[in-house]
mmCIF file of C-alpha atoms in Angstrom:
data_model
loop_
_atom_site.group_PDB
_atom_site.id
_atom_site.type_symbol
_atom_site.label_atom_id
_atom_site.label_comp_id
_atom_site.label_asym_id
_atom_site.label_seq_id
_atom_site.Cartn_x
_atom_site.Cartn_y
_atom_site.Cartn_z
ATOM 1 C CA MET A 170 -0.157 0.037 -0.039
ATOM 2 C CA ARG A 171 1.241 3.530 -0.865
ATOM 3 C CA ALA A 172 0.311 6.916 0.496
ATOM 4 C CA ASP A 173 -1.199 7.814 -2.806
ATOM 5 C CA GLU A 174 -3.923 5.204 -2.107
ATOM 6 C CA PHE A 175 -5.384 7.526 0.352
ATOM 7 C CA TRP A 176 -6.341 9.883 -2.252
ATOM 8 C CA ILE A 177 -9.326 9.251 -4.743
ATOM 9 C CA ASP A 178 -10.085 11.102 -8.105
ATOM 10 C CA ASN A 179 -12.952 13.465 -8.167
ATOM 11 C CA PRO A 180 -13.715 13.825 -11.822
ATOM 12 C CA LEU A 181 -16.537 16.565 -11.209
ATOM 13 C CA GLU A 182 -14.008 19.004 -9.954
ATOM 14 C CA GLY A 183 -11.029 17.531 -11.672
ATOM 15 C CA TYR A 184 -8.804 17.086 -8.420
ATOM 16 C CA ARG A 185 -8.362 14.348 -5.938
ATOM 17 C CA ILE A 186 -10.023 14.325 -2.541
ATOM 18 C CA LEU A 187 -8.745 12.551 0.572
ATOM 19 C CA ASN A 188 -10.411 8.976 1.131
ATOM 20 C CA ARG A 189 -11.804 9.677 4.734
ATOM 21 C CA GLU A 190 -13.430 6.178 4.689
ATOM 22 C CA LYS A 191 -10.054 4.471 4.236
ATOM 23 C CA ILE A 192 -8.404 6.729 7.180
ATOM 24 C CA GLU A 193 -11.219 5.667 9.401
ATOM 25 C CA GLY A 194 -10.746 1.865 8.237
ATOM 26 C CA VAL A 195 -7.026 2.239 9.572
ATOM 27 C CA LEU A 196 -8.141 3.813 12.772
ATOM 28 C CA THR A 197 -10.483 0.824 13.391
ATOM 29 C CA GLY A 198 -8.368 -1.658 11.817
ATOM 30 C CA SER A 199 -11.209 -2.587 9.385
ATOM 31 C CA LEU A 200 -9.690 -2.278 6.187
ATOM 32 C CA VAL A 201 -10.331 -5.599 4.022
ATOM 33 C CA GLY A 202 -7.173 -7.128 2.618
ATOM 34 C CA ILE A 203 -4.641 -4.685 4.036
ATOM 35 C CA THR A 204 -2.379 -5.517 7.223
ATOM 36 C CA ASP A 205 -1.851 -3.163 9.947
ATOM 37 C CA VAL A 206 1.728 -2.947 8.811
ATOM 38 C CA ASP A 207 0.934 -2.049 5.257
ATOM 39 C CA ALA A 208 -1.591 0.521 6.389
ATOM 40 C CA ALA A 209 0.934 2.161 8.894
ATOM 41 C CA VAL A 210 3.793 2.332 6.323
ATOM 42 C CA ALA A 211 1.476 4.167 3.781
ATOM 43 C CA LEU A 212 -0.420 6.325 6.447
ATOM 44 C CA ALA A 213 2.768 7.417 8.184
ATOM 45 C CA ARG A 214 4.291 8.440 4.779
ATOM 46 C CA LEU A 215 1.074 10.479 3.955
ATOM 47 C CA VAL A 216 0.952 12.218 7.303
ATOM 48 C CA HIS A 217 4.626 13.191 7.119
ATOM 49 C CA ASP A 218 4.285 14.560 3.614
ATOM 50 C CA GLU A 219 1.016 16.379 4.492
ATOM 51 C CA PHE A 220 2.409 18.186 7.712
ATOM 52 C CA GLU A 221 5.657 19.067 5.817
ATOM 53 C CA SER A 222 3.668 20.596 2.921
ATOM 54 C CA PHE A 223 1.522 22.547 5.587
ATOM 55 C CA GLY A 224 4.564 23.752 7.372
ATOM 56 C CA THR A 225 6.874 24.706 4.191
ATOM 57 C CA GLY A 226 4.677 27.315 2.293
ATOM 58 C CA GLY A 227 2.404 26.931 -0.665
ATOM 59 C CA ASN A 228 -1.284 26.697 -0.092
ATOM 60 C CA PRO A 229 -1.815 24.426 2.996
ATOM 61 C CA TYR A 230 -5.625 24.226 2.398
ATOM 62 C CA ALA A 231 -5.371 23.377 -1.452
ATOM 63 C CA ASP A 232 -8.001 21.141 -2.970
ATOM 64 C CA GLU A 233 -5.536 18.224 -2.797
ATOM 65 C CA ARG A 234 -4.595 18.755 0.595
ATOM 66 C CA MET A 235 -5.887 18.025 4.260
ATOM 67 C CA ASP A 236 -7.798 20.545 6.087
ATOM 68 C CA ASP A 237 -7.359 20.688 10.101
ATOM 69 C CA GLU A 238 -10.110 18.171 10.693
ATOM 70 C CA ASP A 239 -8.616 15.785 8.271
ATOM 71 C CA SER A 240 -5.012 16.183 9.621
ATOM 72 C CA ALA A 241 -6.203 15.455 13.040
ATOM 73 C CA ARG A 242 -8.205 12.457 12.111
ATOM 74 C CA ALA A 243 -5.124 11.140 10.062
ATOM 75 C CA LEU A 244 -2.886 11.561 13.026
ATOM 76 C CA LEU A 245 -5.074 9.954 15.407
ATOM 77 C CA ALA A 246 -5.332 6.748 12.968
ATOM 78 C CA LEU A 247 -1.702 6.642 12.772
ATOM 79 C CA ARG A 248 -1.153 6.765 16.452
ATOM 80 C CA GLN A 249 -3.776 3.850 16.874
ATOM 81 C CA VAL A 250 -2.154 1.615 14.139
ATOM 82 C CA LEU A 251 1.138 1.984 15.509
ATOM 83 C CA LYS A 252 -0.320 1.080 18.957
ATOM 84 C CA ARG A 253 -1.675 -1.849 17.697
ATOM 85 C CA LEU A 254 1.771 -2.651 16.251
ATOM 86 C CA ARG A 255 3.410 -1.960 19.696
ATOM 87 C CA ILE A 256 5.318 1.083 18.466
ATOM 88 C CA GLU A 257 5.357 4.179 20.594
ATOM 89 C CA PHE A 258 4.356 7.423 18.797
ATOM 90 C CA ASP A 259 3.309 10.378 20.761
ATOM 91 C CA PRO A 260 3.670 13.767 18.627
ATOM 92 C CA PRO A 261 3.719 17.022 20.426
ATOM 93 C CA PHE A 262 0.813 18.227 18.518
ATOM 94 C CA ARG A 263 -2.551 16.708 17.187
ATOM 95 C CA ASP A 264 -3.511 18.738 14.062
ATOM 96 C CA PHE A 265 -1.970 21.469 11.720
ATOM 97 C CA ARG A 266 -3.268 24.195 14.003
ATOM 98 C CA THR A 267 -1.267 22.833 16.954
ATOM 99 C CA PHE A 268 1.632 21.890 14.921
ATOM 100 C CA ARG A 269 1.957 25.613 13.899
ATOM 101 C CA GLN A 270 1.647 26.466 17.714
ATOM 102 C CA PHE A 271 4.447 24.029 18.303
ATOM 103 C CA TRP A 272 6.894 25.239 15.539
ATOM 104 C CA ILE A 273 6.444 28.698 16.866
ATOM 105 C CA ARG A 274 7.267 27.710 20.315
ATOM 106 C CA GLU A 275 10.295 25.725 18.960
ATOM 107 C CA GLY A 276 11.731 28.833 17.405
ATOM 108 C CA ALA A 277 10.842 27.527 13.858
ATOM 109 C CA ALA A 278 8.670 30.440 12.829
ATOM 110 C CA ASP A 279 11.294 31.787 10.298
ATOM 111 C CA SER A 280 12.599 28.655 9.048
ATOM 112 C CA TYR A 281 11.148 25.906 6.735
ATOM 113 C CA GLN A 282 14.055 23.893 7.237
ATOM 114 C CA ALA A 283 13.728 23.860 10.971
ATOM 115 C CA ARG A 284 10.106 22.711 10.486
ATOM 116 C CA ARG A 285 11.255 19.974 8.041
ATOM 117 C CA ASP A 286 13.813 18.965 10.771
ATOM 118 C CA ILE A 287 10.996 18.742 13.651
ATOM 119 C CA LEU A 288 9.306 16.278 11.286
ATOM 120 C CA ILE A 289 12.269 14.220 10.466
ATOM 121 C CA HIS A 290 13.167 13.934 14.085
ATOM 122 C CA LEU A 291 9.674 12.616 14.789
ATOM 123 C CA PHE A 292 9.008 10.343 11.782
ATOM 124 C CA ASP A 293 12.387 8.920 10.406
ATOM 125 C CA ASP A 294 12.659 6.438 13.174
ATOM 126 C CA ILE A 295 8.948 5.500 12.680
ATOM 127 C CA HIS A 296 9.586 4.977 8.804
ATOM 128 C CA GLU A 297 12.527 2.876 9.575
ATOM 129 C CA ARG A 298 10.873 0.736 12.157
ATOM 130 C CA LEU A 299 7.941 0.071 9.822
ATOM 131 C CA VAL A 300 10.175 -0.911 6.875
ATOM 132 C CA GLN A 301 12.004 -3.417 8.960
ATOM 133 C CA LEU A 302 8.524 -4.806 10.505
ATOM 134 C CA GLU A 303 7.330 -5.039 6.801
ATOM 135 C CA LEU A 304 10.449 -6.823 5.328
ATOM 136 C CA SER A 305 10.198 -9.350 8.313
ATOM 137 C CA THR A 306 6.862 -10.349 7.314
ATOM 138 C CA ILE A 307 7.684 -10.973 3.666
ATOM 139 C CA GLU A 308 9.386 -14.148 2.186
ATOM 140 C CA SER A 309 11.178 -13.134 -0.825
ATOM 141 C CA THR A 310 13.585 -14.791 -3.176
ATOM 142 C CA LEU A 311 14.972 -11.333 -4.149
ATOM 143 C CA SER A 312 18.549 -10.312 -3.665
ATOM 144 C CA SER A 313 19.346 -8.695 0.000
ATOM 145 C CA PRO A 314 22.005 -6.208 0.885
ATOM 146 C CA ILE A 315 25.034 -7.717 2.843
ATOM 147 C CA SER A 316 24.893 -4.823 5.311
ATOM 148 C CA PRO A 317 23.481 -6.167 8.548
ATOM 149 C CA ARG A 318 21.084 -3.073 8.665
ATOM 150 C CA GLY A 319 19.068 -4.600 5.850
ATOM 151 C CA THR A 320 17.888 -1.247 4.594
ATOM 152 C CA THR A 321 19.364 1.875 2.930
ATOM 153 C CA GLY A 322 18.520 4.199 5.565
ATOM 154 C CA TRP A 323 16.547 6.296 3.029
ATOM 155 C CA PRO A 324 12.943 6.059 4.261
ATOM 156 C CA ARG A 325 11.436 6.884 0.915
ATOM 157 C CA VAL A 326 13.621 4.221 -0.987
ATOM 158 C CA ASP A 327 13.281 1.597 1.684
ATOM 159 C CA GLU A 328 9.458 1.944 1.443
ATOM 160 C CA GLU A 329 9.224 1.443 -2.314
ATOM 161 C CA LEU A 330 11.699 -1.339 -2.109
ATOM 162 C CA ALA A 331 9.551 -2.963 0.713
ATOM 163 C CA GLU A 332 6.506 -2.505 -1.560
ATOM 164 C CA LEU A 333 8.737 -4.170 -4.632
ATOM 165 C CA ARG A 334 9.495 -7.177 -2.551
ATOM 166 C CA ARG A 335 5.981 -7.693 -1.240
ATOM 167 C CA HIS A 336 4.617 -7.392 -4.932
ATOM 168 C CA PHE A 337 7.044 -9.818 -6.033
ATOM 169 C CA SER A 338 6.407 -12.276 -3.297
ATOM 170 C CA GLN A 339 2.835 -12.036 -4.020
ATOM 171 C CA ALA A 340 2.920 -12.030 -7.959
ATOM 172 C CA ARG A 341 1.218 -15.014 -9.921
ATOM 173 C CA THR A 342 0.031 -13.754 -13.292
ATOM 174 C CA GLU A 343 1.661 -12.062 -16.138
ATOM 175 C CA GLN A 344 -0.054 -8.855 -15.122
ATOM 176 C CA ASP A 345 1.378 -9.102 -11.566
ATOM 177 C CA PHE A 346 4.892 -9.536 -12.942
ATOM 178 C CA ARG A 347 4.413 -6.515 -15.215
ATOM 179 C CA ASN A 348 3.416 -4.419 -12.117
ATOM 180 C CA VAL A 349 6.651 -5.410 -10.497
ATOM 181 C CA GLY A 350 8.317 -3.739 -13.479
ATOM 182 C CA ASN A 351 6.406 -0.478 -12.476
ATOM 183 C CA ASP A 352 7.712 -0.917 -8.897
ATOM 184 C CA CYS A 353 10.973 -1.002 -10.238
ATOM 185 C CA VAL A 354 10.523 2.479 -12.203
ATOM 186 C CA ILE A 355 9.181 4.026 -8.870
ATOM 187 C CA VAL A 356 12.502 2.828 -6.954
ATOM 188 C CA LEU A 357 14.598 4.324 -9.696
ATOM 189 C CA GLU A 358 12.940 7.591 -9.489
ATOM 190 C CA CYS A 359 13.109 7.579 -5.678
ATOM 191 C CA LEU A 360 16.661 6.889 -6.012
ATOM 192 C CA SER A 361 16.995 9.924 -8.462
ATOM 193 C CA ALA A 362 15.288 12.415 -6.109
ATOM 194 C CA THR A 363 17.325 11.029 -3.116
ATOM 195 C CA VAL A 364 20.954 11.144 -4.237
ATOM 196 C CA TYR A 365 20.891 13.838 -6.661
ATOM 197 C CA ASN A 366 21.816 17.294 -5.368
ATOM 198 C CA PRO A 367 21.647 20.088 -7.568
ATOM 199 C CA SER A 368 24.004 22.311 -5.673
ATOM 200 C CA ARG A 369 26.765 19.421 -5.945
ATOM 201 C CA HIS A 370 25.966 17.573 -8.978
ATOM 202 C CA LEU A 371 24.614 20.107 -11.597
ATOM 203 C CA GLN A 372 27.172 21.848 -13.628
ATOM 204 C CA ASP A 373 27.343 25.448 -14.537
ATOM 205 C CA GLY A 374 24.814 26.329 -17.508
ATOM 206 C CA GLU A 375 22.719 22.904 -17.182
ATOM 207 C CA ALA A 376 19.198 22.641 -16.275
ATOM 208 C CA GLU A 377 18.186 20.366 -13.516
ATOM 209 C CA PRO A 378 16.988 17.171 -15.287
ATOM 210 C CA PRO A 379 13.624 15.974 -13.951
ATOM 211 C CA VAL A 380 13.492 13.206 -11.442
ATOM 212 C CA SER A 381 12.187 10.758 -14.075
ATOM 213 C CA ASN A 382 15.434 11.240 -16.043
ATOM 214 C CA THR A 383 17.146 8.622 -13.683
ATOM 215 C CA LYS A 384 19.972 7.748 -15.953
ATOM 216 C CA GLN A 385 21.171 11.360 -16.371
ATOM 217 C CA ARG A 386 20.777 12.074 -12.666
ATOM 218 C CA LEU A 387 22.250 8.847 -11.130
ATOM 219 C CA ASP A 388 25.208 8.799 -13.646
ATOM 220 C CA ARG A 389 26.100 12.352 -12.777
ATOM 221 C CA TYR A 390 26.033 11.420 -8.935
ATOM 222 C CA VAL A 391 28.452 8.460 -9.686
ATOM 223 C CA GLU A 392 30.635 10.731 -11.986
ATOM 224 C CA VAL A 393 31.021 13.243 -9.018
ATOM 225 C CA GLU A 394 31.109 11.007 -5.959
ATOM 226 C CA LEU A 395 33.282 8.365 -7.435
ATOM 227 C CA GLU A 396 35.941 10.407 -9.355
ATOM 228 C CA GLY A 397 39.547 9.694 -9.933
ATOM 229 C CA ALA A 398 41.478 6.889 -11.577
ATOM 230 C CA ALA A 399 41.270 4.850 -8.455
ATOM 231 C CA ASN A 400 37.496 4.615 -8.671
ATOM 232 C CA ALA A 401 37.627 3.541 -12.364
ATOM 233 C CA GLU A 402 36.165 0.138 -11.860
ATOM 234 C CA LEU A 403 33.679 1.286 -9.354
ATOM 235 C CA ARG A 404 32.302 3.770 -11.756
ATOM 236 C CA LYS A 405 32.124 0.958 -14.493
ATOM 237 C CA LEU A 406 30.177 -1.186 -12.153
ATOM 238 C CA ALA A 407 27.635 1.348 -10.948
ATOM 239 C CA ARG A 408 27.110 2.631 -14.598
ATOM 240 C CA ALA A 409 26.577 -0.824 -15.857
ATOM 241 C CA THR A 410 24.015 -1.369 -12.881
ATOM 242 C CA ILE A 411 22.161 1.819 -13.901
ATOM 243 C CA GLU A 412 22.152 0.745 -17.507
ATOM 244 C CA PHE A 413 20.715 -2.612 -16.637
ATOM 245 C CA ALA A 414 18.182 -1.185 -14.116
ATOM 246 C CA GLN A 415 17.025 1.629 -16.683
ATOM 247 C CA ALA A 416 16.229 -1.249 -19.143
ATOM 248 C CA VAL A 417 13.394 -2.000 -16.970
ATOM 249 C CA LYS A 418 11.665 1.009 -18.428
ATOM 250 C CA HIS A 419 11.728 -0.507 -21.838
ATOM 251 C CA ARG A 420 11.229 -4.215 -21.722
ATOM 252 C CA GLY A 421 8.519 -6.396 -20.857
ATOM 253 C CA THR A 422 8.487 -8.184 -17.383
ATOM 254 C CA GLY A 423 5.604 -10.503 -17.805
ATOM 255 C CA SER A 424 7.447 -13.580 -16.425
ATOM 256 C CA ARG A 425 8.729 -14.296 -12.902
ATOM 257 C CA ARG A 426 12.228 -14.610 -14.361
ATOM 258 C CA ASP A 427 12.346 -11.336 -16.080
ATOM 259 C CA ALA A 428 10.578 -9.655 -13.151
ATOM 260 C CA GLY A 429 13.117 -11.062 -10.754
ATOM 261 C CA ILE A 430 16.009 -10.071 -12.720
ATOM 262 C CA ALA A 431 14.722 -6.474 -13.049
ATOM 263 C CA ALA A 432 13.912 -6.316 -9.240
ATOM 264 C CA ASP A 433 17.156 -7.617 -8.395
ATOM 265 C CA SER A 434 18.931 -4.989 -10.445
ATOM 266 C CA VAL A 435 17.292 -2.009 -8.864
ATOM 267 C CA ILE A 436 17.928 -3.500 -5.244
ATOM 268 C CA GLN A 437 21.611 -3.958 -6.217
ATOM 269 C CA LEU A 438 21.659 -0.396 -7.768
ATOM 270 C CA ALA A 439 20.079 0.979 -4.529
ATOM 271 C CA ASN A 440 22.618 -0.483 -2.133
ATOM 272 C CA ILE A 441 25.541 0.587 -4.611
ATOM 273 C CA MET A 442 24.173 4.122 -4.349
ATOM 274 C CA ARG A 443 24.201 3.655 -0.450
ATOM 275 C CA ARG A 444 27.591 2.739 -0.037
ATOM 276 C CA ILE A 445 29.383 5.327 -2.425
ATOM 277 C CA LEU A 446 29.567 8.061 0.258
ATOM 278 C CA PRO A 447 31.609 7.271 3.283
ATOM 279 C CA ASP A 448 28.991 8.812 5.565
ATOM 280 C CA LEU A 449 26.276 6.532 4.352
ATOM 281 C CA VAL A 450 28.088 3.217 4.320
#
């Protein structure tokens, strides 16, 4: 389950609206076919994103955003599902309004980044614990990192990798395996958004490539972070993995073999990207 699944299309108005019934389903534990772990992973991401959007400018009450009542109900649902999973979560606010009061008291009135940091401190450990819990429930034949941590430490990437593993473990039909290919593309785009830093990787005179241009962004990341003759073989390995993973976008994955190879390639790529910088090893 992904955070996007808490939104539903509103064709009459031309935008999406929050699926309040699904939020209530998480609160009461009554969602059919969705475990508390899956629901918690998706809802934690939704709540984190919505509170960050509210706290960092733009229109916090845009058509596709929560209002105060929605934010309170979603946060309550998250607390309840985490309680069922025996994960402690006690945020110092209960909705958008009290979040604003909290960041003012914490001296973050003039800093978007300070507000982001408040949420990172509150949510990142929750994301990590949920991903570990999700992975522990999945029997998968896909490749695993050698690191004892078992995750990259990048919450969005880890969430999508867990979703990829879950879908692969449950795939039975040709359509299921094609959907695994779609998951691979999502992982690539999460990697692209995570590792590429315009202030470090964008050259003078260039326009920043979109997140969907994963090959260009990941290749530049490798070029900058693995410079020098001593790293030539590492650059070759990383780029070969990027090329292979990129092929997922252009090849069919209608069989278990092809879907598994595609999934293994992006898992390998995620862990190579994770190890490139010393402070991320």
